CSV table of C-alpha atoms in Angstrom, one decimal:
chain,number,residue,atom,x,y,z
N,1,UNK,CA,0.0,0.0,0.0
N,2,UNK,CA,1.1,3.9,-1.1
N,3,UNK,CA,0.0,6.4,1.3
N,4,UNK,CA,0.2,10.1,0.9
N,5,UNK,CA,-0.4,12.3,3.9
N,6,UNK,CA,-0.6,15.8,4.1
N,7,UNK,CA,1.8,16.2,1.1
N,8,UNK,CA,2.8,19.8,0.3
N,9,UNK,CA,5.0,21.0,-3.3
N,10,UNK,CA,6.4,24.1,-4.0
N,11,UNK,CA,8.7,25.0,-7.1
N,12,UNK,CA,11.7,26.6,-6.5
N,13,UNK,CA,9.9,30.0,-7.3
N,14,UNK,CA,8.0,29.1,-4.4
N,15,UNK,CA,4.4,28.7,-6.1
N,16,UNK,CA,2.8,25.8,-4.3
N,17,UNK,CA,1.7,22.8,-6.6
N,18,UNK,CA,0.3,20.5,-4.6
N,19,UNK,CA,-1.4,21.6,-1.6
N,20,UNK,CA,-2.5,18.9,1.3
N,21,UNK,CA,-3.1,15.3,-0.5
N,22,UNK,CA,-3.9,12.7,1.0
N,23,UNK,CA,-4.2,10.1,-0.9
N,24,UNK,CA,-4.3,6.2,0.1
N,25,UNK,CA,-3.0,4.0,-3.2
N,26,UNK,CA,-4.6,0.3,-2.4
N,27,UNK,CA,-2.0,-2.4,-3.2
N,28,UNK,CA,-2.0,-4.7,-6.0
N,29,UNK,CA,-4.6,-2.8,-7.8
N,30,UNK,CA,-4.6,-0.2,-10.4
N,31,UNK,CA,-4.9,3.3,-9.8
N,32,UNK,CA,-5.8,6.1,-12.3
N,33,UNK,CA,-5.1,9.5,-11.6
N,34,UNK,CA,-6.7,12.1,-13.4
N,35,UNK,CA,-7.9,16.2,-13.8
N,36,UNK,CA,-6.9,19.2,-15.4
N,37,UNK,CA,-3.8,20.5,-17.1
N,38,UNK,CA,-1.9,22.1,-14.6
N,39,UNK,CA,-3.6,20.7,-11.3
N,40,UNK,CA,-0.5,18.5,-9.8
N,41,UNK,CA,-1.1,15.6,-11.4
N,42,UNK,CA,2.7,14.8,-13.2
N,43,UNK,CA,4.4,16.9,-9.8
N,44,UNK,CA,2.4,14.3,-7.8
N,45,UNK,CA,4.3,11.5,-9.8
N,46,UNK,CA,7.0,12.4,-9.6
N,47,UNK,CA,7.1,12.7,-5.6
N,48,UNK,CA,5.6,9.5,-5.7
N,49,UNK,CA,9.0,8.6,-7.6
N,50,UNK,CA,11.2,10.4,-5.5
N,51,UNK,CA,11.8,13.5,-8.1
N,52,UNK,CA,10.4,15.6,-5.7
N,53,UNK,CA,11.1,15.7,-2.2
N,54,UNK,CA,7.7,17.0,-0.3
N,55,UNK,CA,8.0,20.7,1.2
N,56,UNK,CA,5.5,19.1,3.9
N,57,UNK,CA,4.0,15.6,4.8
N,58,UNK,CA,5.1,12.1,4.6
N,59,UNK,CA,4.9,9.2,2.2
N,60,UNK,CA,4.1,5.3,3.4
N,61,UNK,CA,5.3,2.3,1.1
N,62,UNK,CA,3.8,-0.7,3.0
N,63,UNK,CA,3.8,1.3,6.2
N,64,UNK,CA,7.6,2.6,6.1
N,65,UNK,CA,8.9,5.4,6.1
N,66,UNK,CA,9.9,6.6,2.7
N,67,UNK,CA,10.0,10.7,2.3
N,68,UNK,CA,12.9,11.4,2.6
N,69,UNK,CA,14.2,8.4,-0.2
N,70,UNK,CA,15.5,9.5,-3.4
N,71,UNK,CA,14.7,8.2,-7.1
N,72,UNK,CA,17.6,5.8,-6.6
N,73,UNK,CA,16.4,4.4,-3.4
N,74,UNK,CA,12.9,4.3,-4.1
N,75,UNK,CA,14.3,2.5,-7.6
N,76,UNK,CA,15.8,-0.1,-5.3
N,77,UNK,CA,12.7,-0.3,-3.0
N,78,UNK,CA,10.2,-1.5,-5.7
N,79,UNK,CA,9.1,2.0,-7.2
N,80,UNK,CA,9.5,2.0,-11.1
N,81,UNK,CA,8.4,5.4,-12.8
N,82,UNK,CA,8.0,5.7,-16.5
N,83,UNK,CA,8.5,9.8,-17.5
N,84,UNK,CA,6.2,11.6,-19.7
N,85,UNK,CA,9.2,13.2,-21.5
N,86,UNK,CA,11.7,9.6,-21.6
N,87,UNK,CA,15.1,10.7,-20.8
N,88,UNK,CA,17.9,9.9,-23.4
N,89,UNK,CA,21.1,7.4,-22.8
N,90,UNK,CA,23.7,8.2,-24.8
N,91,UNK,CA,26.1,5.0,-25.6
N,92,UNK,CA,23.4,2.2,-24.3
N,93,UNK,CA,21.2,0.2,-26.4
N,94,UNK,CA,17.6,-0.3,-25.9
N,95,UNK,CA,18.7,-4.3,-25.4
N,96,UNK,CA,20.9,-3.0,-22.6
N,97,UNK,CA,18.2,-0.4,-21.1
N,98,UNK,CA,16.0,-3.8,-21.0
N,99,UNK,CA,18.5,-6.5,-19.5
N,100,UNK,CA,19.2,-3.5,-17.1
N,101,UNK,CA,15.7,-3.3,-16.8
N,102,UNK,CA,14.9,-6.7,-16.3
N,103,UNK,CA,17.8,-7.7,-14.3
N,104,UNK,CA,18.8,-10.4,-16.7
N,105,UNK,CA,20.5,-11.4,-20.0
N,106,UNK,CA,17.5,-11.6,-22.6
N,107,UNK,CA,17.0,-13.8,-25.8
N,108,UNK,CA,15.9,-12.5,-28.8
N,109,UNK,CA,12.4,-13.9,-28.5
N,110,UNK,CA,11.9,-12.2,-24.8
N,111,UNK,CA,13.4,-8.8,-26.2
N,112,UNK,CA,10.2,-9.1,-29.0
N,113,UNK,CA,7.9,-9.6,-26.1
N,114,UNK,CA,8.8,-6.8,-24.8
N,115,UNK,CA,8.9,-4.7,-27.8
N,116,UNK,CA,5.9,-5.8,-29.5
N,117,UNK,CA,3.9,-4.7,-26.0
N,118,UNK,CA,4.6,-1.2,-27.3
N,119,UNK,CA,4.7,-1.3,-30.5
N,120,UNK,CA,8.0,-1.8,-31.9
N,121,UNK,CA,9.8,-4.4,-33.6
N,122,UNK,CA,13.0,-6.0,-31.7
N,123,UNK,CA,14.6,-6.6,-34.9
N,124,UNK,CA,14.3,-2.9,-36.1
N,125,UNK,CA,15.1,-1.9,-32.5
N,126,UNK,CA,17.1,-3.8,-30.0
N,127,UNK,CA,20.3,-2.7,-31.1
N,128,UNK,CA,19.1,1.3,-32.0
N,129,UNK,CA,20.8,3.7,-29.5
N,130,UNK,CA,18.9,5.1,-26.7
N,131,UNK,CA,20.1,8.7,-27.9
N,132,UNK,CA,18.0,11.8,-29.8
N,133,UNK,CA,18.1,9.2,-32.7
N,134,UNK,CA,15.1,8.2,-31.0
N,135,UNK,CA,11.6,10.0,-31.6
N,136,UNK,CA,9.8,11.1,-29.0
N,137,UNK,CA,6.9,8.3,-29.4
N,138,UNK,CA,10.0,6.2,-29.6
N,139,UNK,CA,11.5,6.9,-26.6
N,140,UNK,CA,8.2,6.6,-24.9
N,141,UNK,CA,7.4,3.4,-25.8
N,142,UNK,CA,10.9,2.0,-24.8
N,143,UNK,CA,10.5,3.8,-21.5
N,144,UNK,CA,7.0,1.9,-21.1
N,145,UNK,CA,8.6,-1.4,-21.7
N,146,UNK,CA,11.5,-1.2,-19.4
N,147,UNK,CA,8.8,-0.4,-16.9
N,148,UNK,CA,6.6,-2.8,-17.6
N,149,UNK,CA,9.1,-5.6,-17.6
N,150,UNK,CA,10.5,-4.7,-13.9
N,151,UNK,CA,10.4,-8.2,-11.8
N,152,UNK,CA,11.6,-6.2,-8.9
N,153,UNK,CA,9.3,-3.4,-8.9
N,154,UNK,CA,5.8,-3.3,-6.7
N,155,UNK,CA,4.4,0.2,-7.8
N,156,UNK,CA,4.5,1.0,-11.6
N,157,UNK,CA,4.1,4.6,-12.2
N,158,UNK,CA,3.2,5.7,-15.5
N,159,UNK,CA,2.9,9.5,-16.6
N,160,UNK,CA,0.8,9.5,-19.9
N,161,UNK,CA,1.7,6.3,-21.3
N,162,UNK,CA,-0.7,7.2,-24.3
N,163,UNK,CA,1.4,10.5,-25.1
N,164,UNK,CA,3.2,9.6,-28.6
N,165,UNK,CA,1.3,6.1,-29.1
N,166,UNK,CA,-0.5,5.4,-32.1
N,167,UNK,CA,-4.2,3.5,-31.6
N,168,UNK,CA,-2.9,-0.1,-32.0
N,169,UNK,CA,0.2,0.2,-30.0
N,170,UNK,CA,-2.3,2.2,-27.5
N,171,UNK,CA,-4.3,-1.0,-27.8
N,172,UNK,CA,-1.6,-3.5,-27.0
N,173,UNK,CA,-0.7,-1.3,-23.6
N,174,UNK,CA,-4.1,-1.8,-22.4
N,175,UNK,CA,-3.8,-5.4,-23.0
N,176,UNK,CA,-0.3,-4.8,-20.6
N,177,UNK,CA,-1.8,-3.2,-18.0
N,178,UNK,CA,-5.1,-5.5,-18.0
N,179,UNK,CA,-2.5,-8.3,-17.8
N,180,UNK,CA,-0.5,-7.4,-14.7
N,181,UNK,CA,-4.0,-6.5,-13.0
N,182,UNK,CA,-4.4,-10.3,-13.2
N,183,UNK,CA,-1.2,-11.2,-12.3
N,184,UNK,CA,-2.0,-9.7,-9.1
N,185,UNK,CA,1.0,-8.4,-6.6
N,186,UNK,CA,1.4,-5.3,-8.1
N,187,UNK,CA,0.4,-2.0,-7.7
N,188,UNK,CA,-0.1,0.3,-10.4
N,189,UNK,CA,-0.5,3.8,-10.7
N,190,UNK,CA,-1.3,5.6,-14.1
N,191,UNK,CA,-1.7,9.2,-14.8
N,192,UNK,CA,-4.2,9.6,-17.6
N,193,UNK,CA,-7.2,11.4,-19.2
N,194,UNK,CA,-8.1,8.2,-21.4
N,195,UNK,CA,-11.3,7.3,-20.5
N,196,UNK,CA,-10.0,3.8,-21.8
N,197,UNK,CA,-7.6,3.6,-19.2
N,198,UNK,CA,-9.7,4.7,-16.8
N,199,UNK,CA,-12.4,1.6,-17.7
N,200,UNK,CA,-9.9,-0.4,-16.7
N,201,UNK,CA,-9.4,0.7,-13.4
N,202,UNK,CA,-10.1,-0.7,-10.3
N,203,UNK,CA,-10.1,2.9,-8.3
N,204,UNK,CA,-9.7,7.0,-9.9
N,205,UNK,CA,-8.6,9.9,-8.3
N,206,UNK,CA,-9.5,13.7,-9.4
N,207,UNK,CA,-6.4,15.7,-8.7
N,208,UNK,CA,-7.2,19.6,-9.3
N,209,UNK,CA,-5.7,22.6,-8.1
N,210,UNK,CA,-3.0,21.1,-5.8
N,211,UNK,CA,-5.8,18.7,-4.2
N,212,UNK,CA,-7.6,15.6,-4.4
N,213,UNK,CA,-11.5,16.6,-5.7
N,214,UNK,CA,-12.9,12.9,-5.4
N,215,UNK,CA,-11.0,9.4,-4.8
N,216,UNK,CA,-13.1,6.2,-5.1
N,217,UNK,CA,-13.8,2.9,-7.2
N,218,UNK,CA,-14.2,2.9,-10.8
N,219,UNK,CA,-18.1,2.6,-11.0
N,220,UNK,CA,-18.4,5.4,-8.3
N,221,UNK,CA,-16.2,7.8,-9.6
N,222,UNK,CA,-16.4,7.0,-13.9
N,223,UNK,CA,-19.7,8.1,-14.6
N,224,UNK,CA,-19.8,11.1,-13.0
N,225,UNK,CA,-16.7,12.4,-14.8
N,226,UNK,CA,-18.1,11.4,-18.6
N,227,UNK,CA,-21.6,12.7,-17.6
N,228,UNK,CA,-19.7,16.0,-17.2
N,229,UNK,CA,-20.6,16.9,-13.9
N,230,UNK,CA,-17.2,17.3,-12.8
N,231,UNK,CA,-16.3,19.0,-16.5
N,232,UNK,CA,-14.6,21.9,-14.4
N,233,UNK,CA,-12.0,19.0,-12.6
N,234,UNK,CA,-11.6,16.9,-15.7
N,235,UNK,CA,-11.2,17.4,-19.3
N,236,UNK,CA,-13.5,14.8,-19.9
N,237,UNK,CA,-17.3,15.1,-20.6
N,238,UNK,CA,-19.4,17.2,-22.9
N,239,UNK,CA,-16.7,19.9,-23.1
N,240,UNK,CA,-14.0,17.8,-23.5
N,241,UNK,CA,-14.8,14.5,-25.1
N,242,UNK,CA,-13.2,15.4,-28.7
N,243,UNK,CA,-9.8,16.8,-26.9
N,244,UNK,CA,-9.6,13.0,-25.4
């Protein structure tokens, strides 16, 4: 279990992003986290990921302690955080970002497992240099993977995994993310305004202006937010159905 308490962000300009979440993230399940542009959604991530140290308040992994971790600890500790912008390795190639990944010397046939989650063929790919060679959809969908494929990691964090996908490989992730849900064991945590992803999940939170709006199940919180009833929260509704 991921618990947030009274969790307070400020940039370095001192303008205060997040303001007081509490937030309880239910093990082994999949959360979606979704609301506005702007509301301290991806800030929210990343202190979940250990980006951002809080200004106030603590954060719980299975009841410890973790605050005061950084990305490398909570790395080590079973946090695995895919960035909405991927970050760029120049000199490794994506079959060593996924054996690192994956903790393990990989076949061919594993490496197109992995791959063809997201997309991308291993043959076209696994050699390709994780550098600005790379698109930006690229680069995304080789971040998702080497996510996906952690066997150490307990929460999966994923900032916009649909940002640079095209529909099939958009397909495909669902079919990821439906299949670690029953797996079981892990927890993830997805930051989206695909009403797709949000079918899928087992509990939504509304994270506007620096706070959490509403946090519940899927079938309590869903409806309400594509009947537009919470259209000034979330982009998604009558005023916003076409922009998702």
């Amino acid at each position: 279990m991921l618990e947030l308490r009274g969790i307070h962000w400020k940039t370095p300009e001192n303008e205060e992003i997040v303001k007081g979440i509490d937030l309880v993230i239910p093990k082994g399940e999949l959360t979606v986290i979704t609301g506005p542009n702007g509301g301290g959604k991806t800030s929210l991530a990343k202190i979940i990921a250990g980006l951002y140290t809080p200004s106030e308040g603590q954060i719980l992994l299975n009841r410890e302690d973790i605050t005061h971790w950084d990305i490398t600890k909570r790395a080590r500790g079973g946090i695995a955080y895919a960035f909405q912008q991927p970050v760029r390795f120049k000199g490794l190639s994506v079959r060593d970002l996924l054996e690192l990944s994956a903790g393990e010397t990989l076949e061919e046939a594993r490496l197109c497992t992995m791959l063809s989650t997201v997309g991308l063929c291993a043959q076209e790919y696994m050699d390709r240099q994780v550098d600005a060679s790379l698109s930006g959809g690229e680069g995304k969908r080789i971040e998702i993977a080497t996510v996906l494929f952690r066997r150490d990691a307990q929460v999966l964090v994923f900032d916009e995994p649909e940002a640079g996908i095209d529909l099939w490989s958009f397909t495909n992730l669902i079919d990821a993310f439906e299949s670690l849900k029953k797996e079981g064991g892990r927890t993830l945590v997805i930051i989206s305004h695909q009403e797709r992803i949000m079918e899928i999940a087992d509990h939504i939170a509304v994270v506007a202006d620096g706070t959490v709006r509403s946090f519940g199940k899927r079938d309590e919180i869903l409806p309400s937010l594509l009947a537009g009833e919470r259209c000034a929260l979330c982009p998604i509704g009558d005023s916003g159905k076409e922009a998702c």
